[in-house]
Amino acid sequence: NNSLIRDIAGNEALTNIKKSGVFAGIQVDGIAPCFLVSTDINIPVCENGPAIILDSVLTVRDEESGELISWIITSTGYHGSIPNKVYSFSSNGKTMLPNGFTYVPFSSHHGSDTILVKVSDGVNSIEKKLFITIQPGLPHGIIEPSQIICINQTPAPISGPVPIGNGSLFACQWETAGIDDSLNFKKAPGTNDAQAYSALPLNNHTWFRRIIRSGICSDTSSAIKITVIQNGLWLGKTNNHWNNSQNWCNHFVPDNTTDVRVHASSMYYPAIEDTASCHHLMIADKAYLNITGELKISGDIYPSSGSIRADKGSLVFTGNTKQTISGNSFNNHLLHNLVIENREGTAICDSLLLSGTLLLYNGSVTTNNQLHLQTNAVIGPSASGTSIKGNISLEHKIRGGR
């Protein structure tokens, strides 16, 4: 009777198998499952890369619905692991794939692994090999330089080293993002597939990064920012005169609301011989500001050590909030004249040597015992309501002789 030829789930065998079974006088277990791709498979993986999902390459076809199909990982290799090694569910009589098989490469491993997979319907079983090839990873890339430029200017080219030793060719891709959308990178305009990238003129702050690909591996550099300034960037292309508009971005000489930036790449460094003003003052390492006149500052000073040369100049602090004076900002900690015009007060936080006059027109100065008056220095007439808080040390020469 043909109906006696069934599998363990009770499904009847295909007609031609039934007939052959009856003619032979035997009963058979239907049809074994088979892999959709019968050949062994090579899978490339990148060293220190993400886990690889294996489910799709382990798809099987089974003609007998209702029976239990099991996938079993019998060997995982040396350079990585497969956390879940068994998966089972009832056959749908069609194409099926497992769920949850992932290969996780071990950190700093590269080489080859062979994964053995067995699929069974409880009676019949099939096997498959997956050959995992782990390519050497790419070191994390660094690009430079980050820059501060004047609006509508072209930044200097951005570049970074290309790694060697992977054994493959490398492809570069430069990407860019706006300052308010720093996570949404897109392909940079122009030639964006070389080792270095030359940006177009910029009118707003912009992020840049570079992606390097080699085989299955890729690396995305840390992003760098090119800051675009409209006013207050010292260019110093003409001479060192602070009040010459040709030396400033947008030909705008700073006023007491302008944040000033002086960078080491300038041809000339600024000098104040008369009167000047600014809000915040930022001086990069290896740059300097020379003052023989007077600078009024309403914000804070962010210089590199010793970058203000004012042994013959005057600083006037005119802010509306408390300001801090660091003696470390000045060359040899030396300032000629210090004038306080801040009703909220100022504070000295590092040793400051004064060679000229201390004047208080408004507010107070807190010395924190860091103010030192040299031999010829004096405290000038001060306005009513002003004060000096803390100790001041005085340098006094005692004449010798009898």
Short mmCIF file of C-alpha atoms in Angstrom, two decimals:
data_model
loop_
_atom_site.label_atom_id
_atom_site.label_comp_id
_atom_site.label_asym_id
_atom_site.label_seq_id
_atom_site.Cartn_x
_atom_site.Cartn_y
_atom_site.Cartn_z
CA ASN A 1 0.00 0.00 0.00
CA ASN A 2 1.51 3.31 -1.06
CA SER A 3 0.20 5.02 2.07
CA LEU A 4 2.59 2.98 4.22
CA ILE A 5 5.59 4.91 2.83
CA ARG A 6 5.82 7.93 5.14
CA ASP A 7 8.51 9.85 7.04
CA ILE A 8 8.65 10.12 10.82
CA ALA A 9 6.41 13.19 10.69
CA GLY A 10 3.71 11.27 8.79
CA ASN A 11 4.26 12.88 5.37
CA GLU A 12 3.76 10.67 2.34
CA ALA A 13 6.77 10.17 0.09
CA LEU A 14 6.83 11.51 -3.46
CA THR A 15 4.96 9.30 -5.94
CA ASN A 16 8.02 7.93 -7.72
CA ILE A 17 9.66 7.11 -4.39
CA LYS A 18 6.51 5.42 -3.15
CA LYS A 19 6.37 3.22 -6.19
CA SER A 20 10.02 2.27 -5.98
CA GLY A 21 9.59 1.48 -2.30
CA VAL A 22 6.55 -0.72 -2.94
CA PHE A 23 8.23 -2.57 -5.79
CA ALA A 24 11.22 -3.26 -3.53
CA GLY A 25 9.04 -4.28 -0.65
CA ILE A 26 10.58 -1.65 1.68
CA GLN A 27 9.57 1.51 3.53
CA VAL A 28 11.71 4.72 3.16
CA ASP A 29 12.05 7.94 5.19
CA GLY A 30 11.08 10.31 2.40
CA ILE A 31 13.70 12.82 1.20
CA ALA A 32 16.77 14.22 3.01
CA PRO A 33 17.21 18.02 3.23
CA CYS A 34 19.78 19.59 0.90
CA PHE A 35 21.75 22.84 0.92
CA LEU A 36 20.55 25.47 -1.51
CA VAL A 37 24.22 26.01 -2.44
CA SER A 38 25.77 22.56 -2.39
CA THR A 39 29.43 23.59 -2.68
CA ASP A 40 31.64 24.68 0.22
CA ILE A 41 31.84 28.47 0.62
CA ASN A 42 34.72 30.92 1.14
CA ILE A 43 33.88 33.89 3.38
CA PRO A 44 36.32 36.85 3.77
CA VAL A 45 36.41 38.58 7.17
CA CYS A 46 38.40 41.60 8.36
CA GLU A 47 40.64 41.37 11.43
CA ASN A 48 39.03 43.16 14.39
CA GLY A 49 35.95 43.59 12.21
CA PRO A 50 32.30 43.06 13.14
CA ALA A 51 30.63 39.65 13.49
CA ILE A 52 29.59 37.94 10.25
CA ILE A 53 26.05 36.52 9.93
CA LEU A 54 26.19 33.00 8.47
CA ASP A 55 22.47 32.22 8.23
CA SER A 56 22.02 32.92 4.51
CA VAL A 57 24.85 30.58 3.40
CA LEU A 58 23.28 27.74 5.42
CA THR A 59 19.90 27.82 3.63
CA VAL A 60 18.43 24.36 2.95
CA ARG A 61 15.53 22.95 0.94
CA ASP A 62 13.35 20.26 2.49
CA GLU A 63 10.40 18.56 0.77
CA GLU A 64 8.81 17.09 3.88
CA SER A 65 6.89 19.61 5.96
CA GLY A 66 6.43 19.07 9.66
CA GLU A 67 9.62 17.18 10.42
CA LEU A 68 12.24 18.76 12.70
CA ILE A 69 15.26 20.23 10.90
CA SER A 70 18.39 20.90 12.99
CA TRP A 71 21.53 22.85 12.14
CA ILE A 72 24.56 21.92 14.26
CA ILE A 73 27.98 23.61 14.24
CA THR A 74 30.45 20.80 14.84
CA SER A 75 33.71 22.80 14.47
CA THR A 76 34.32 26.53 14.90
CA GLY A 77 38.03 26.99 14.12
CA TYR A 78 40.81 28.81 15.99
CA HIS A 79 40.60 32.51 15.05
CA GLY A 80 36.99 33.15 16.02
CA SER A 81 33.90 31.81 17.74
CA ILE A 82 30.25 31.05 16.97
CA PRO A 83 28.23 31.72 20.17
CA ASN A 84 25.10 29.80 19.08
CA LYS A 85 25.89 26.34 17.74
CA VAL A 86 22.47 24.68 17.40
CA TYR A 87 19.21 25.80 15.78
CA SER A 88 16.08 23.70 15.10
CA PHE A 89 12.54 24.22 13.84
CA SER A 90 9.78 22.35 11.97
CA SER A 91 10.13 22.12 8.22
CA ASN A 92 7.81 24.16 6.02
CA GLY A 93 8.38 21.81 3.13
CA LYS A 94 10.17 24.54 1.22
CA THR A 95 13.32 26.67 1.58
CA MET A 96 14.50 27.41 5.14
CA LEU A 97 17.41 29.17 6.79
CA PRO A 98 18.57 29.16 10.42
CA ASN A 99 18.54 32.17 12.69
CA GLY A 100 21.36 33.38 14.96
CA PHE A 101 24.56 31.83 13.54
CA THR A 102 27.30 34.47 13.64
CA TYR A 103 31.07 34.19 13.37
CA VAL A 104 32.90 36.56 15.74
CA PRO A 105 36.61 37.01 14.85
CA PHE A 106 38.94 37.17 17.84
CA SER A 107 40.76 40.45 18.42
CA SER A 108 44.10 40.80 16.58
CA HIS A 109 43.78 37.42 14.85
CA HIS A 110 44.18 36.80 11.15
CA GLY A 111 44.46 33.61 9.16
CA SER A 112 41.98 30.91 8.12
CA ASP A 113 39.29 28.89 9.91
CA THR A 114 37.17 25.98 8.72
CA ILE A 115 33.61 25.82 10.05
CA LEU A 116 31.83 22.44 9.84
CA VAL A 117 28.02 22.48 9.73
CA LYS A 118 25.70 19.48 9.94
CA VAL A 119 21.99 19.59 9.02
CA SER A 120 19.70 16.68 10.00
CA ASP A 121 16.02 15.75 9.75
CA GLY A 122 16.43 13.14 12.48
CA VAL A 123 17.24 10.32 10.07
CA ASN A 124 19.23 11.79 7.22
CA SER A 125 21.98 14.38 7.52
CA ILE A 126 24.15 16.51 5.27
CA GLU A 127 27.36 18.48 5.93
CA LYS A 128 28.94 21.67 4.65
CA LYS A 129 32.25 23.49 5.13
CA LEU A 130 32.64 27.25 5.46
CA PHE A 131 36.17 28.54 4.89
CA ILE A 132 36.72 31.79 6.85
CA THR A 133 39.65 33.93 5.66
CA ILE A 134 40.55 36.74 8.09
CA GLN A 135 42.42 39.55 6.32
CA PRO A 136 44.81 41.77 8.31
CA GLY A 137 42.96 44.85 9.51
CA LEU A 138 43.74 48.47 8.74
CA PRO A 139 45.20 50.72 11.47
CA HIS A 140 43.03 53.65 12.50
CA GLY A 141 43.76 56.57 10.21
CA ILE A 142 44.58 60.12 11.27
CA ILE A 143 44.15 63.05 8.91
CA GLU A 144 45.42 66.60 9.31
CA PRO A 145 45.56 69.50 9.64
CA SER A 146 42.52 70.95 11.31
CA GLN A 147 42.46 74.61 10.31
CA ILE A 148 40.99 78.02 10.98
CA ILE A 149 40.49 80.02 7.80
CA CYS A 150 38.87 83.24 6.68
CA ILE A 151 35.42 82.97 5.12
CA ASN A 152 35.39 82.09 1.38
CA GLN A 153 39.05 81.07 1.45
CA THR A 154 40.44 77.72 0.31
CA PRO A 155 41.90 75.60 3.13
CA ALA A 156 45.25 73.87 2.85
CA PRO A 157 45.08 70.29 1.51
CA ILE A 158 44.09 67.62 4.03
CA SER A 159 46.00 64.35 4.03
CA GLY A 160 46.94 61.29 6.01
CA PRO A 161 49.22 58.28 5.59
CA VAL A 162 48.06 55.25 3.63
CA PRO A 163 48.70 51.98 5.55
CA ILE A 164 50.96 49.35 4.05
CA GLY A 165 51.36 45.64 4.59
CA ASN A 166 47.76 44.51 4.06
CA GLY A 167 48.71 42.80 0.83
CA SER A 168 45.95 44.50 -1.14
CA LEU A 169 45.40 47.70 -3.07
CA PHE A 170 43.89 50.63 -1.19
CA ALA A 171 41.02 52.87 -2.21
CA CYS A 172 40.34 56.26 -0.58
CA GLN A 173 37.05 58.11 -0.21
CA TRP A 174 36.79 61.61 1.31
CA GLU A 175 33.56 62.69 2.97
CA THR A 176 32.26 65.95 4.39
CA ALA A 177 29.55 67.14 6.76
CA GLY A 178 28.21 70.51 7.84
CA ILE A 179 28.82 71.87 11.31
CA ASP A 180 25.18 71.33 12.32
CA ASP A 181 25.01 67.85 10.78
CA SER A 182 28.31 66.25 11.78
CA LEU A 183 26.88 62.70 11.72
CA ASN A 184 25.47 62.87 8.18
CA PHE A 185 28.60 62.57 6.05
CA LYS A 186 28.41 62.47 2.26
CA LYS A 187 30.94 62.31 -0.55
CA ALA A 188 33.10 65.42 -0.67
CA PRO A 189 32.86 67.50 -3.87
CA GLY A 190 35.63 67.49 -6.43
CA THR A 191 38.41 64.89 -6.54
CA ASN A 192 37.61 62.81 -3.46
CA ASP A 193 39.37 59.48 -4.08
CA ALA A 194 43.06 60.42 -3.63
CA GLN A 195 45.33 60.13 -0.58
CA ALA A 196 45.00 63.91 -0.01
CA TYR A 197 41.99 66.16 -0.51
CA SER A 198 41.85 69.78 -1.63
CA ALA A 199 38.62 71.40 -0.51
CA LEU A 200 36.80 74.15 -2.34
CA PRO A 201 36.47 77.62 -0.76
CA LEU A 202 34.35 77.39 2.41
CA ASN A 203 31.78 79.80 3.81
CA ASN A 204 30.93 77.82 6.97
CA HIS A 205 32.53 75.44 9.46
CA THR A 206 32.95 72.00 7.87
CA TRP A 207 33.92 68.47 8.99
CA PHE A 208 36.08 66.15 6.87
CA ARG A 209 37.01 62.47 7.16
CA ARG A 210 38.62 59.80 4.98
CA ILE A 211 37.59 56.18 4.45
CA ILE A 212 40.23 53.67 3.30
CA ARG A 213 39.17 50.30 1.89
CA SER A 214 41.31 47.27 1.15
CA GLY A 215 39.58 44.04 0.21
CA ILE A 216 36.93 43.33 2.83
CA CYS A 217 38.54 45.73 5.32
CA SER A 218 37.88 49.43 5.77
CA ASP A 219 38.82 52.19 8.20
CA THR A 220 37.21 55.56 8.81
CA SER A 221 39.50 58.28 10.15
CA SER A 222 38.59 60.57 12.98
CA ALA A 223 36.90 63.67 11.59
CA ILE A 224 38.68 67.02 11.62
CA LYS A 225 37.04 70.42 11.61
CA ILE A 226 37.91 73.39 9.46
CA THR A 227 36.70 76.47 11.29
CA VAL A 228 35.60 79.39 9.12
CA ILE A 229 35.93 82.87 10.64
CA GLN A 230 34.22 85.99 9.35
CA ASN A 231 36.04 88.59 11.48
CA GLY A 232 38.98 88.62 13.91
CA LEU A 233 41.40 86.27 12.17
CA TRP A 234 44.87 87.81 11.86
CA LEU A 235 46.32 87.07 8.41
CA GLY A 236 49.45 89.25 8.60
CA LYS A 237 50.01 89.29 4.85
CA THR A 238 51.07 92.94 4.56
CA ASN A 239 53.02 93.91 7.70
CA ASN A 240 52.79 93.65 11.49
CA HIS A 241 50.54 96.67 12.08
CA TRP A 242 47.45 95.69 14.10
CA ASN A 243 45.39 98.63 12.80
CA ASN A 244 46.10 97.91 9.12
CA SER A 245 42.88 96.38 7.74
CA GLN A 246 44.84 94.53 5.02
CA ASN A 247 46.20 92.24 7.74
CA TRP A 248 42.75 91.02 8.87
CA CYS A 249 40.14 88.63 7.55
CA ASN A 250 37.50 90.56 5.61
CA HIS A 251 39.69 93.69 6.07
CA PHE A 252 37.96 94.29 9.41
CA VAL A 253 40.07 95.76 12.23
CA PRO A 254 38.84 94.30 15.57
CA ASP A 255 36.78 96.31 18.05
CA ASN A 256 35.86 95.48 21.65
CA THR A 257 33.31 92.86 20.51
CA THR A 258 35.68 90.92 18.22
CA ASP A 259 37.29 87.62 19.19
CA VAL A 260 40.86 87.70 17.85
CA ARG A 261 42.87 84.68 16.73
CA VAL A 262 46.59 84.80 15.89
CA HIS A 263 48.14 81.68 14.33
CA ALA A 264 51.71 80.58 13.78
CA SER A 265 51.23 80.34 10.00
CA SER A 266 51.07 84.14 9.62
CA MET A 267 53.79 85.82 7.59
CA TYR A 268 53.93 88.70 10.11
CA TYR A 269 52.86 88.63 13.76
CA PRO A 270 50.83 91.59 15.05
CA ALA A 271 52.26 94.59 16.85
CA ILE A 272 50.31 97.30 18.68
CA GLU A 273 52.09 100.64 18.69
CA ASP A 274 49.11 102.88 19.45
CA THR A 275 45.65 101.88 20.74
CA ALA A 276 43.75 98.67 19.92
CA SER A 277 40.88 96.65 21.36
CA CYS A 278 39.30 93.18 21.23
CA HIS A 279 37.02 90.82 23.14
CA HIS A 280 38.73 87.41 23.57
CA LEU A 281 42.38 87.07 22.51
CA MET A 282 43.66 83.67 21.34
CA ILE A 283 47.34 83.23 20.39
CA ALA A 284 48.55 79.90 19.04
CA ASP A 285 51.74 78.17 20.02
CA LYS A 286 54.84 79.72 18.36
CA ALA A 287 52.94 82.92 17.52
CA TYR A 288 53.19 86.13 19.52
CA LEU A 289 51.78 89.63 20.00
CA ASN A 290 54.06 92.61 20.58
CA ILE A 291 52.59 95.56 22.53
CA THR A 292 54.32 98.90 22.91
CA GLY A 293 51.06 100.84 22.85
CA GLU A 294 47.78 99.97 24.60
CA LEU A 295 45.41 97.01 24.20
CA LYS A 296 41.92 97.16 25.70
CA ILE A 297 40.48 93.70 26.26
CA SER A 298 36.89 93.04 27.30
CA GLY A 299 37.05 89.24 27.38
CA ASP A 300 39.68 86.66 28.27
CA ILE A 301 43.20 85.88 27.07
CA TYR A 302 44.00 82.38 25.75
CA PRO A 303 47.65 82.58 24.75
CA SER A 304 50.44 80.07 24.63
CA SER A 305 53.06 80.55 27.32
CA GLY A 306 54.97 83.83 26.97
CA SER A 307 53.27 84.79 23.72
CA ILE A 308 52.48 88.41 24.74
CA ARG A 309 55.50 90.72 24.69
CA ALA A 310 54.37 93.74 26.70
CA ASP A 311 57.37 94.83 28.75
CA LYS A 312 56.89 98.30 27.17
CA GLY A 313 53.13 98.18 26.69
CA SER A 314 49.83 98.57 28.55
CA LEU A 315 46.87 96.23 29.04
CA VAL A 316 43.48 97.64 29.99
CA PHE A 317 40.88 95.15 31.26
CA THR A 318 37.41 96.52 30.44
CA GLY A 319 35.08 93.52 30.78
CA ASN A 320 31.58 93.33 32.25
CA THR A 321 32.28 89.99 33.95
CA LYS A 322 35.22 89.00 36.12
CA GLN A 323 38.44 88.65 34.14
CA THR A 324 41.54 86.60 34.87
CA ILE A 325 45.13 87.68 34.26
CA SER A 326 47.76 84.97 33.92
CA GLY A 327 51.35 86.09 34.29
CA ASN A 328 52.30 83.03 32.26
CA SER A 329 50.79 84.74 29.21
CA PHE A 330 53.55 87.34 29.13
CA ASN A 331 57.11 86.93 27.98
CA ASN A 332 59.21 86.53 31.14
CA HIS A 333 55.95 87.17 33.09
CA LEU A 334 56.59 90.88 32.48
CA LEU A 335 54.00 93.63 31.83
CA HIS A 336 54.67 97.39 31.89
CA ASN A 337 51.31 98.99 32.76
CA LEU A 338 48.17 97.28 34.10
CA VAL A 339 44.88 99.20 34.08
CA ILE A 340 41.66 97.86 35.66
CA GLU A 341 38.35 99.23 34.31
CA ASN A 342 36.12 96.25 35.21
CA ARG A 343 33.59 96.86 37.96
CA GLU A 344 33.22 93.05 38.41
CA GLY A 345 36.93 92.85 39.16
CA THR A 346 39.97 90.97 37.91
CA ALA A 347 42.14 88.24 39.42
CA ILE A 348 45.81 87.38 38.89
CA CYS A 349 46.40 83.63 38.78
CA ASP A 350 50.14 83.34 37.99
CA SER A 351 53.23 85.31 38.92
CA LEU A 352 53.05 88.71 37.20
CA LEU A 353 55.92 91.22 37.20
CA LEU A 354 54.89 94.86 36.77
CA SER A 355 57.56 97.33 35.66
CA GLY A 356 55.40 100.47 35.24
CA THR A 357 52.10 101.52 36.82
CA LEU A 358 49.07 99.78 38.32
CA LEU A 359 45.91 101.89 37.88
CA LEU A 360 42.40 101.08 39.12
CA TYR A 361 39.66 103.14 37.45
CA ASN A 362 36.81 100.75 38.29
CA GLY A 363 36.41 97.52 40.28
CA SER A 364 39.10 95.62 42.12
CA VAL A 365 42.10 93.41 41.52
CA THR A 366 42.65 90.21 43.49
CA THR A 367 46.37 89.48 43.54
CA ASN A 368 46.33 85.97 45.03
CA ASN A 369 49.80 87.00 46.23
CA GLN A 370 51.01 86.77 42.60
CA LEU A 371 51.62 90.46 41.80
CA HIS A 372 55.22 91.69 42.05
CA LEU A 373 56.21 95.34 41.53
CA GLN A 374 59.70 95.88 40.19
CA THR A 375 61.97 98.66 41.47
CA ASN A 376 60.50 101.53 39.45
CA ALA A 377 56.90 100.29 39.44
CA VAL A 378 54.20 102.27 41.26
CA ILE A 379 50.55 102.08 42.18
CA GLY A 380 48.96 105.13 40.61
CA PRO A 381 45.97 107.18 41.79
CA SER A 382 42.90 104.97 42.02
CA ALA A 383 39.23 105.85 41.66
CA SER A 384 36.86 105.87 44.61
CA GLY A 385 35.46 102.44 45.46
CA THR A 386 38.28 100.48 43.85
CA SER A 387 40.44 98.11 45.87
CA ILE A 388 43.40 95.74 45.87
CA LYS A 389 42.75 92.38 47.52
CA GLY A 390 45.72 90.29 48.57
CA ASN A 391 49.42 90.88 49.03
CA ILE A 392 51.78 92.67 46.64
CA SER A 393 55.51 92.11 46.78
CA LEU A 394 57.79 95.08 46.17
CA GLU A 395 61.30 95.05 44.78
CA HIS A 396 63.46 97.65 46.52
CA LYS A 397 67.16 98.26 45.98
CA ILE A 398 69.22 99.16 49.03
CA ARG A 399 72.18 101.36 48.24
CA GLY A 400 75.49 100.07 49.54
CA GLY A 401 78.43 102.09 50.92
CA ARG A 402 79.36 103.59 54.23
#
